[in-house]
XYZ file of C-alpha atoms in Angstrom:
555
model
C 118.681 58.403 74.908
C 121.533 60.504 73.633
C 123.083 62.944 76.038
C 122.388 66.618 74.607
C 125.110 69.450 75.302
C 123.534 73.114 75.344
C 126.077 75.957 74.920
C 124.777 79.153 76.136
C 125.066 81.486 73.852
C 126.270 85.130 74.283
C 124.017 88.225 74.799
C 123.421 89.896 71.394
C 124.771 93.250 71.713
C 123.076 94.970 68.372
C 125.894 96.477 66.990
C 125.242 95.176 63.521
C 121.813 96.708 63.812
C 123.540 99.760 64.331
C 126.077 99.466 61.521
C 123.182 99.064 59.044
C 120.822 101.805 60.561
C 124.183 103.742 60.612
C 124.114 103.089 56.792
C 120.251 104.213 56.142
C 121.252 107.643 58.243
C 124.231 108.496 55.920
C 122.588 107.247 53.212
C 119.290 109.601 52.937
C 121.256 112.876 53.429
C 123.717 112.141 50.488
C 120.588 111.641 48.609
C 119.089 114.774 49.848
C 122.530 116.577 48.551
C 121.786 115.080 44.912
C 118.409 116.163 45.126
C 119.367 119.745 45.831
C 121.648 120.102 43.068
C 119.479 118.152 40.535
C 116.627 120.734 40.942
C 118.842 123.857 41.099
C 120.882 123.600 38.073
C 120.337 120.267 36.633
C 123.824 118.821 37.523
C 124.771 116.321 40.473
C 126.774 118.313 42.991
C 129.573 115.572 43.643
C 131.817 117.780 45.599
C 128.769 118.288 48.214
C 127.637 114.611 48.195
C 131.452 113.521 49.073
C 132.520 116.481 51.278
C 129.300 116.641 53.419
C 127.488 113.393 53.078
C 130.379 111.222 53.019
C 132.659 112.904 55.297
C 130.103 112.788 57.969
C 129.624 109.002 57.386
C 133.142 108.574 57.908
C 133.331 110.443 61.348
C 130.165 108.366 62.292
C 131.709 105.076 60.931
C 134.864 105.586 63.204
C 132.273 106.635 66.155
C 130.800 103.387 65.682
C 133.589 101.399 65.665
C 135.009 102.634 69.041
C 131.219 101.845 70.276
C 131.246 98.433 68.958
C 134.620 97.970 71.240
C 134.252 100.100 74.048
C 130.335 100.276 74.911
C 129.154 96.795 72.784
C 125.962 96.753 74.650
C 124.623 100.247 74.198
C 121.616 101.258 72.332
C 121.792 100.460 68.697
C 119.561 103.222 67.459
C 121.268 106.667 69.584
C 123.999 106.781 67.383
C 122.306 106.635 63.851
C 119.418 108.782 64.931
C 122.162 111.606 65.791
C 124.016 111.038 62.525
C 120.517 111.026 60.844
C 119.595 114.568 62.222
C 123.184 116.092 62.103
C 123.674 114.764 58.400
C 119.849 116.619 57.313
C 121.012 119.531 59.183
C 124.324 120.017 57.338
C 121.867 119.299 54.042
C 119.671 121.952 55.176
C 122.343 124.657 55.986
C 124.297 123.944 52.567
C 120.833 124.447 50.527
C 120.597 127.632 52.517
C 124.264 128.327 51.704
C 123.156 128.252 47.627
C 120.731 131.417 48.333
C 122.633 133.266 51.184
C 126.044 133.546 48.906
C 123.919 135.094 46.126
C 122.240 137.721 48.354
C 118.704 135.924 47.430
C 116.057 136.814 50.502
C 119.055 139.196 52.170
C 118.124 142.495 50.489
C 120.845 142.001 48.015
C 123.267 141.581 50.750
C 125.849 138.428 49.925
C 126.589 136.069 53.039
C 128.963 133.763 53.329
C 128.544 129.993 53.434
C 128.270 128.032 56.767
C 128.382 124.438 55.936
C 131.940 123.938 55.834
C 132.454 125.178 59.711
C 129.395 123.111 60.580
C 130.952 120.095 59.324
C 133.972 121.110 61.302
C 132.158 121.584 64.253
C 130.201 118.211 63.623
C 133.885 116.411 63.665
C 134.833 117.863 66.870
C 131.354 116.882 68.484
C 131.782 113.437 67.288
C 135.307 113.597 68.469
C 134.193 114.801 72.061
C 131.456 111.867 71.570
C 134.461 109.100 71.181
C 136.298 111.028 74.463
C 133.367 110.422 76.541
C 132.598 106.561 75.143
C 136.358 105.862 75.566
C 137.447 107.568 78.887
C 134.104 107.443 80.944
C 134.094 103.788 81.961
C 131.439 104.440 84.451
C 128.535 106.981 84.472
C 128.272 106.713 88.155
C 131.997 108.611 88.460
C 130.163 111.766 87.533
C 127.824 111.775 90.774
C 131.068 112.268 92.877
C 131.112 115.896 91.542
C 127.614 116.833 91.969
C 128.487 120.044 93.907
C 131.609 120.718 91.456
C 129.111 120.976 88.489
C 126.784 123.133 90.280
C 129.439 125.641 90.878
C 130.657 124.967 87.081
C 127.075 125.863 85.922
C 126.495 128.933 87.895
C 129.888 130.111 86.250
C 128.751 129.226 83.128
C 125.469 130.912 83.272
C 127.043 134.076 84.729
C 130.020 134.112 82.306
C 127.547 135.983 79.024
C 126.618 138.998 81.387
C 129.692 141.311 80.890
C 129.863 141.258 76.783
C 127.442 142.621 74.526
C 124.158 141.377 73.348
C 123.240 140.347 70.010
C 121.333 142.396 67.453
C 118.029 141.622 69.449
C 119.590 142.283 73.151
C 120.117 138.660 74.391
C 123.492 138.372 75.825
C 123.722 134.819 75.717
C 127.260 134.515 73.460
C 130.909 134.854 74.661
C 132.750 136.572 71.814
C 136.696 136.368 71.914
C 137.909 137.347 68.653
C 136.863 135.444 65.904
C 135.585 132.705 68.119
C 132.028 132.792 69.681
C 130.539 130.090 71.655
C 127.424 129.818 73.586
C 128.045 128.738 77.290
C 124.316 127.899 78.011
C 124.342 125.139 75.271
C 127.267 123.479 77.520
C 125.300 123.889 80.941
C 122.337 121.903 80.241
C 124.266 118.850 80.601
C 126.079 120.133 83.280
C 122.945 120.927 85.409
C 121.326 117.911 84.428
C 124.452 115.998 86.175
C 123.853 118.226 89.370
C 120.006 117.927 89.490
C 120.294 114.057 88.804
C 122.844 113.673 92.086
C 121.125 116.213 94.161
C 117.601 114.790 93.862
C 119.108 111.157 94.229
C 120.405 112.508 97.455
C 117.463 114.463 98.405
C 114.454 112.758 96.812
C 113.378 111.127 100.409
C 112.959 114.806 101.840
C 111.286 116.363 98.799
C 108.794 113.254 98.691
C 107.417 114.035 102.009
C 104.068 116.034 102.228
C 102.541 118.130 104.911
C 98.804 118.390 103.623
C 96.537 116.900 101.120
C 94.416 119.563 99.145
C 91.770 118.274 96.318
C 93.857 114.923 96.146
C 97.224 116.472 95.383
C 100.153 116.166 98.348
C 101.708 119.684 98.765
C 105.318 119.972 99.933
C 106.285 121.161 103.086
C 107.396 125.072 103.227
C 110.789 123.929 104.451
C 111.310 121.938 101.393
C 110.183 124.269 98.572
C 113.648 125.752 99.184
C 115.594 123.991 95.914
C 112.434 124.979 93.577
C 112.481 128.616 94.702
C 116.171 128.838 94.240
C 116.025 127.470 90.660
C 112.927 129.652 89.776
C 114.835 132.844 91.252
C 118.052 131.582 89.069
C 115.749 131.390 86.105
C 114.222 134.907 86.480
C 117.449 136.358 86.919
C 118.678 134.973 83.650
C 115.792 136.308 82.055
C 116.350 140.237 83.441
C 120.155 139.823 83.016
C 120.613 137.826 79.886
C 117.490 138.316 78.506
C 117.437 134.444 77.251
C 114.138 133.422 77.463
C 114.794 129.807 75.856
C 117.254 129.118 78.417
C 115.314 130.057 81.382
C 112.112 128.042 80.188
C 114.456 124.897 79.393
C 116.487 125.116 82.611
C 113.229 125.509 85.243
C 111.217 122.865 83.287
C 113.956 120.654 83.300
C 114.303 120.934 87.184
C 110.583 120.433 87.481
C 110.587 117.580 85.417
C 113.332 115.798 87.246
C 111.696 116.558 90.740
C 108.569 114.763 89.544
C 110.427 111.723 88.261
C 112.466 111.464 91.530
C 109.501 111.982 93.696
C 106.397 111.300 91.683
C 104.621 113.961 93.305
C 102.118 115.518 90.804
C 101.935 118.773 93.011
C 105.320 119.821 92.133
C 104.652 119.816 88.558
C 101.459 122.051 89.125
C 103.492 124.103 91.618
C 106.390 124.464 89.005
C 103.794 125.590 86.330
C 101.947 128.246 88.538
C 105.545 129.916 88.984
C 106.967 129.482 85.898
C 103.450 131.569 84.685
C 103.751 134.120 87.221
C 107.511 135.002 86.509
C 106.883 134.991 82.990
C 104.003 137.320 83.551
C 106.328 139.660 85.559
C 109.523 139.457 83.798
C 107.212 139.849 80.421
C 105.598 143.047 81.503
C 108.961 144.840 82.909
C 111.283 143.641 81.046
C 111.462 145.476 77.168
C 112.980 142.410 75.409
C 110.938 139.752 76.555
C 107.890 142.221 75.998
C 108.796 142.739 72.268
C 108.813 139.030 71.750
C 105.612 138.574 73.777
C 104.154 141.223 71.547
C 105.564 139.797 68.173
C 103.973 136.426 68.956
C 100.506 137.984 69.631
C 100.723 139.803 66.252
C 103.117 138.124 63.989
C 101.828 140.322 60.606
C 102.314 143.553 62.600
C 105.915 144.281 61.284
C 105.092 143.002 58.107
C 102.342 145.203 57.679
C 104.016 148.366 59.237
C 101.819 148.577 62.153
C 102.579 148.251 65.952
C 105.811 148.439 67.498
C 106.922 144.918 66.343
C 110.200 145.204 64.407
C 110.687 141.792 63.161
C 108.833 140.102 60.384
C 110.617 136.773 60.576
C 107.735 134.930 62.174
C 105.406 136.444 59.567
C 107.514 135.071 56.999
C 107.927 131.778 58.530
C 104.204 131.420 58.708
C 104.008 132.130 54.840
C 106.430 129.227 54.166
C 104.709 126.762 55.885
C 101.583 127.720 54.176
C 103.720 127.589 50.794
C 104.800 124.268 51.559
C 101.427 122.689 52.600
C 101.139 118.937 52.880
C 104.399 117.778 50.956
C 106.130 120.697 50.452
C 107.391 122.736 47.160
C 110.728 120.482 46.651
C 114.157 120.950 47.704
C 115.939 123.960 46.462
C 112.590 125.068 45.068
C 111.044 127.213 48.135
C 112.465 130.770 49.540
C 113.222 129.870 52.936
C 116.064 132.879 52.721
C 113.337 135.568 53.019
C 113.175 134.953 56.798
C 116.806 136.652 56.873
C 120.072 135.981 58.438
C 118.577 133.457 61.374
C 117.417 131.092 58.685
C 119.960 128.803 59.098
C 119.556 128.637 63.076
C 116.447 129.509 64.704
C 114.367 129.251 61.729
C 115.992 126.379 59.711
C 112.624 124.175 60.722
C 110.591 126.653 58.394
C 113.033 125.609 55.635
C 111.913 122.110 56.345
C 108.192 123.209 56.286
C 108.014 124.692 53.211
C 110.148 122.759 50.944
C 109.579 119.259 52.649
C 105.895 120.048 53.686
C 103.996 119.151 56.830
C 104.878 115.308 56.134
C 108.837 116.371 55.989
C 108.413 118.358 59.277
C 106.095 115.350 60.996
C 109.221 112.827 59.637
C 111.976 114.994 61.553
C 109.513 115.255 64.773
C 109.308 111.523 64.477
C 113.244 110.933 64.689
C 113.276 113.378 67.532
C 110.683 111.440 69.440
C 112.689 107.963 68.662
C 115.872 109.845 70.042
C 113.939 110.896 73.166
C 111.830 107.622 73.494
C 115.489 105.523 73.468
C 116.928 107.870 75.895
C 113.794 107.359 78.536
C 113.897 103.422 77.543
C 117.302 104.093 78.938
C 116.282 105.475 82.137
C 113.897 102.740 82.867
C 116.657 99.806 82.307
C 119.695 101.519 84.319
C 120.067 99.632 87.482
C 121.220 102.431 89.688
C 119.244 105.566 90.615
C 121.576 108.048 89.638
C 121.753 106.488 86.217
C 117.911 106.770 86.072
C 117.870 110.380 86.820
C 120.505 111.496 84.468
C 119.322 109.486 81.524
C 115.521 110.622 82.132
C 116.971 114.532 82.436
C 119.125 113.992 79.554
C 115.952 113.034 77.677
C 113.952 115.547 79.074
C 116.483 118.411 77.851
C 115.932 117.239 74.049
C 112.371 117.143 74.462
C 112.270 120.397 76.026
C 114.833 121.986 73.707
C 112.775 121.077 70.794
C 109.308 121.827 72.066
C 110.571 125.299 72.720
C 112.213 126.029 69.617
C 109.180 124.380 67.256
C 106.654 126.088 69.512
C 108.711 129.455 68.836
C 108.578 129.294 65.185
C 105.375 127.752 64.528
C 103.425 130.718 66.603
C 102.436 128.314 69.598
C 104.703 129.922 72.258
C 107.215 133.181 71.653
C 110.364 133.206 70.104
C 113.290 132.290 72.539
C 116.143 132.076 70.219
C 117.351 128.797 70.669
C 118.054 126.072 68.049
C 117.129 122.675 67.164
C 119.185 120.132 68.465
C 121.665 118.906 65.453
C 119.670 120.379 62.503
C 120.743 123.894 63.172
C 123.521 125.835 62.620
C 125.627 126.237 65.541
C 128.997 124.772 66.894
C 127.983 125.188 70.725
C 125.032 123.441 70.391
C 126.041 120.423 67.758
C 129.296 119.871 69.800
C 126.830 119.886 73.218
C 124.528 117.501 71.733
C 127.118 114.825 70.721
C 128.536 115.074 74.091
C 125.020 114.212 75.604
C 124.583 111.594 73.342
C 127.792 109.877 74.545
C 126.427 109.880 77.966
C 123.235 108.290 77.081
C 125.481 105.889 75.160
C 127.358 104.795 78.564
C 124.309 104.576 80.409
C 122.527 102.077 77.941
C 125.502 99.931 77.771
C 125.854 99.532 81.560
C 121.954 98.889 81.543
C 121.623 96.774 78.613
C 124.450 94.586 79.976
C 123.880 91.124 80.634
C 123.722 90.254 84.013
C 126.926 88.347 85.528
C 126.761 84.670 86.184
C 125.978 83.149 89.440
C 129.073 83.463 91.685
C 129.829 87.164 90.393
C 129.303 90.350 91.812
C 126.975 92.742 89.548
C 128.702 95.933 89.868
C 125.860 98.007 87.736
C 123.642 97.295 90.757
C 125.336 99.935 92.992
C 126.147 103.415 93.189
C 129.085 105.476 92.767
C 131.609 105.081 95.969
C 132.828 108.200 97.478
C 136.669 108.061 98.940
C 137.144 107.981 102.254
C 133.651 106.835 103.133
C 132.753 103.938 105.427
C 129.224 104.219 104.919
C 127.178 101.645 102.830
C 125.343 102.683 99.674
C 121.739 103.369 98.949
C 121.557 99.595 97.777
C 123.870 98.318 100.265
C 127.258 98.234 98.439
C 129.806 99.312 100.613
C 130.885 102.682 99.849
C 134.818 103.734 99.545
C 135.156 101.153 96.734
C 134.876 98.114 98.712
C 132.945 95.582 96.954
C 132.410 91.739 97.677
C 134.522 89.515 95.945
C 133.198 86.833 93.729
C 133.037 83.991 96.263
C 130.755 86.581 98.258
C 127.868 85.619 96.006
C 126.270 82.224 96.721
C 126.407 79.879 93.723
C 122.345 79.863 93.416
C 122.302 83.519 92.177
C 120.680 85.075 95.044
C 121.635 88.586 96.036
C 122.646 88.113 99.792
C 126.281 87.804 99.845
C 127.650 84.622 101.886
C 128.695 85.951 105.426
C 131.554 83.315 105.401
C 133.315 85.272 102.630
C 132.296 88.888 102.941
C 135.445 90.797 103.599
C 136.351 94.545 103.960
C 139.124 96.711 102.965
C 142.617 95.133 103.967
C 141.285 91.772 103.948
C 139.892 91.638 107.296
C 137.134 89.136 107.402
C 133.657 90.520 108.268
C 131.204 88.648 110.512
C 127.490 88.498 109.390
C 127.159 90.800 112.682
C 128.684 93.495 110.504
C 132.265 95.029 109.031
C 134.876 94.640 111.723
C 133.155 92.371 114.083
C 134.805 88.713 115.559
C 134.024 85.818 113.271
C 131.859 83.529 114.928
C 132.534 81.387 118.004
C 133.978 78.050 118.108
C 132.593 74.781 116.452
C 128.916 74.329 116.863
C 128.325 77.743 117.171
C 125.919 78.712 113.809
C 126.561 81.820 111.904
C 123.666 84.235 112.618
C 121.771 84.852 108.976
C 122.877 88.008 106.897
C 120.315 90.198 106.363
C 120.846 92.780 103.372
C 120.566 96.548 104.301
C 117.551 98.393 103.336
C 116.883 100.116 100.442
C 115.859 103.887 101.901
C 113.666 105.340 99.896
C 113.161 103.146 96.938
C 110.322 104.971 95.682
C 108.404 104.152 92.621
C 110.588 106.065 89.996
C 113.532 103.772 90.767
C 111.526 100.543 90.897
C 111.739 97.477 93.696
C 114.406 94.910 93.272
C 114.286 92.782 89.834
C 111.872 95.723 87.936
C 115.083 97.758 87.129
C 115.375 99.733 90.698
C 118.790 99.946 92.577
C 117.720 96.713 94.776
C 118.945 94.373 91.780
C 119.973 93.794 88.158
C 117.457 94.068 85.576
C 115.907 90.918 84.126
């Protein structure tokens, strides 16, 4: 019988799959550009195809090459999905520019094209994406600055208050000469990082319950402080900035992340009751919010010239959906600019519904659903609790924003003034969303990276060390940057370090009794067995060892 040598194969990194899907994500918008031109004047708009379609493809290709080098095990669909949505958004904005520059649907007023500036902001966003992928070596480093991110979020939230509001009264912009940006878009990432760090540290206390009512565990009174503070912050945003969308997004994000961290359904119900109560009070007392609720309840009032509703945008949007029907009128065959100035931002989904129909809207929603699903899959695969919460929070952020915007422009909920991620016009939005995807890329690369061979230490299973700390991490990893050397793990691949090889900072040998203890006695004295430290509060959301939790690497 001949001897057969088996050579171990490296784990697939799926980068070729990403490249293939990226080509498809660029090709579809380029074909849509051609369709827009042929449906308009019968000519092929090579300028738009090359400038917007091929231009975005070049930027995305550079991002792919750097992901291939610096995050080879990242999820292969996150970058193509974001590129497809960004490309389709550029195509729809370019299509709307054709009517806006001619004054169609704007009462004869000629507007300016916005596709060029949106491509520039997309390039900046991809540049930020590349910077995060290259420079952020480990997402757990963000955990060190949990309360710094909290302070930064508070500054960003209150910064628009001194500036004048928009034509509908919402104070969500900072205007500095020709430059405008929306700090609320950047705040959603900053707050998500803070929520993930805070809930990871406090989830044990928040999971405790005082009493069980109708099968639900309700939190203790002293543990309700965090959700009350975030609720009050959301109410203040509604009152002082008149920004319904940001208020709903932040409060909903915190409640969902609180549920993910504690697995207490009572937090969801408690947060829902608080949101409804706050909305009723503010909607009654705040005129701006009251007007939006009135427009939602009777969208045809302004169109018919009755009632106190002044905007007919929602009515025009509903007319557009009705005109599009199941398959739509075709690209460049509808009249989406009848909505007015918001056709390229808040109501760009109406263009999809009118010209691509219900089928086109469902296709766009499926792409968003895939993007959210890949983010949640990354959360499940992450080996550290902070990464799990952060990936889940970023995915929930996209889901809530899509729901709030789509619900507003279809009449499901009142209008909020937010924009569809990647699809709508807005520099702040597209830059922030590319940064969000970059963080998911970095987390997925750490989560999907193959487990190290026997005899090595897996850094992906620990938590971010804190400088100057001598306590152990949540999973037993020594804090302060000290990790067991390769020889500290037995050759059989078990997770318990070898007590004879375990060392602490400075090379001082550590006995099984703990760091700094003297080594075992003379010959004949067997070493005490090493018992790994417990994993306190390893709740179900983070999983037991071997199931993607903080106790060990993913299988």
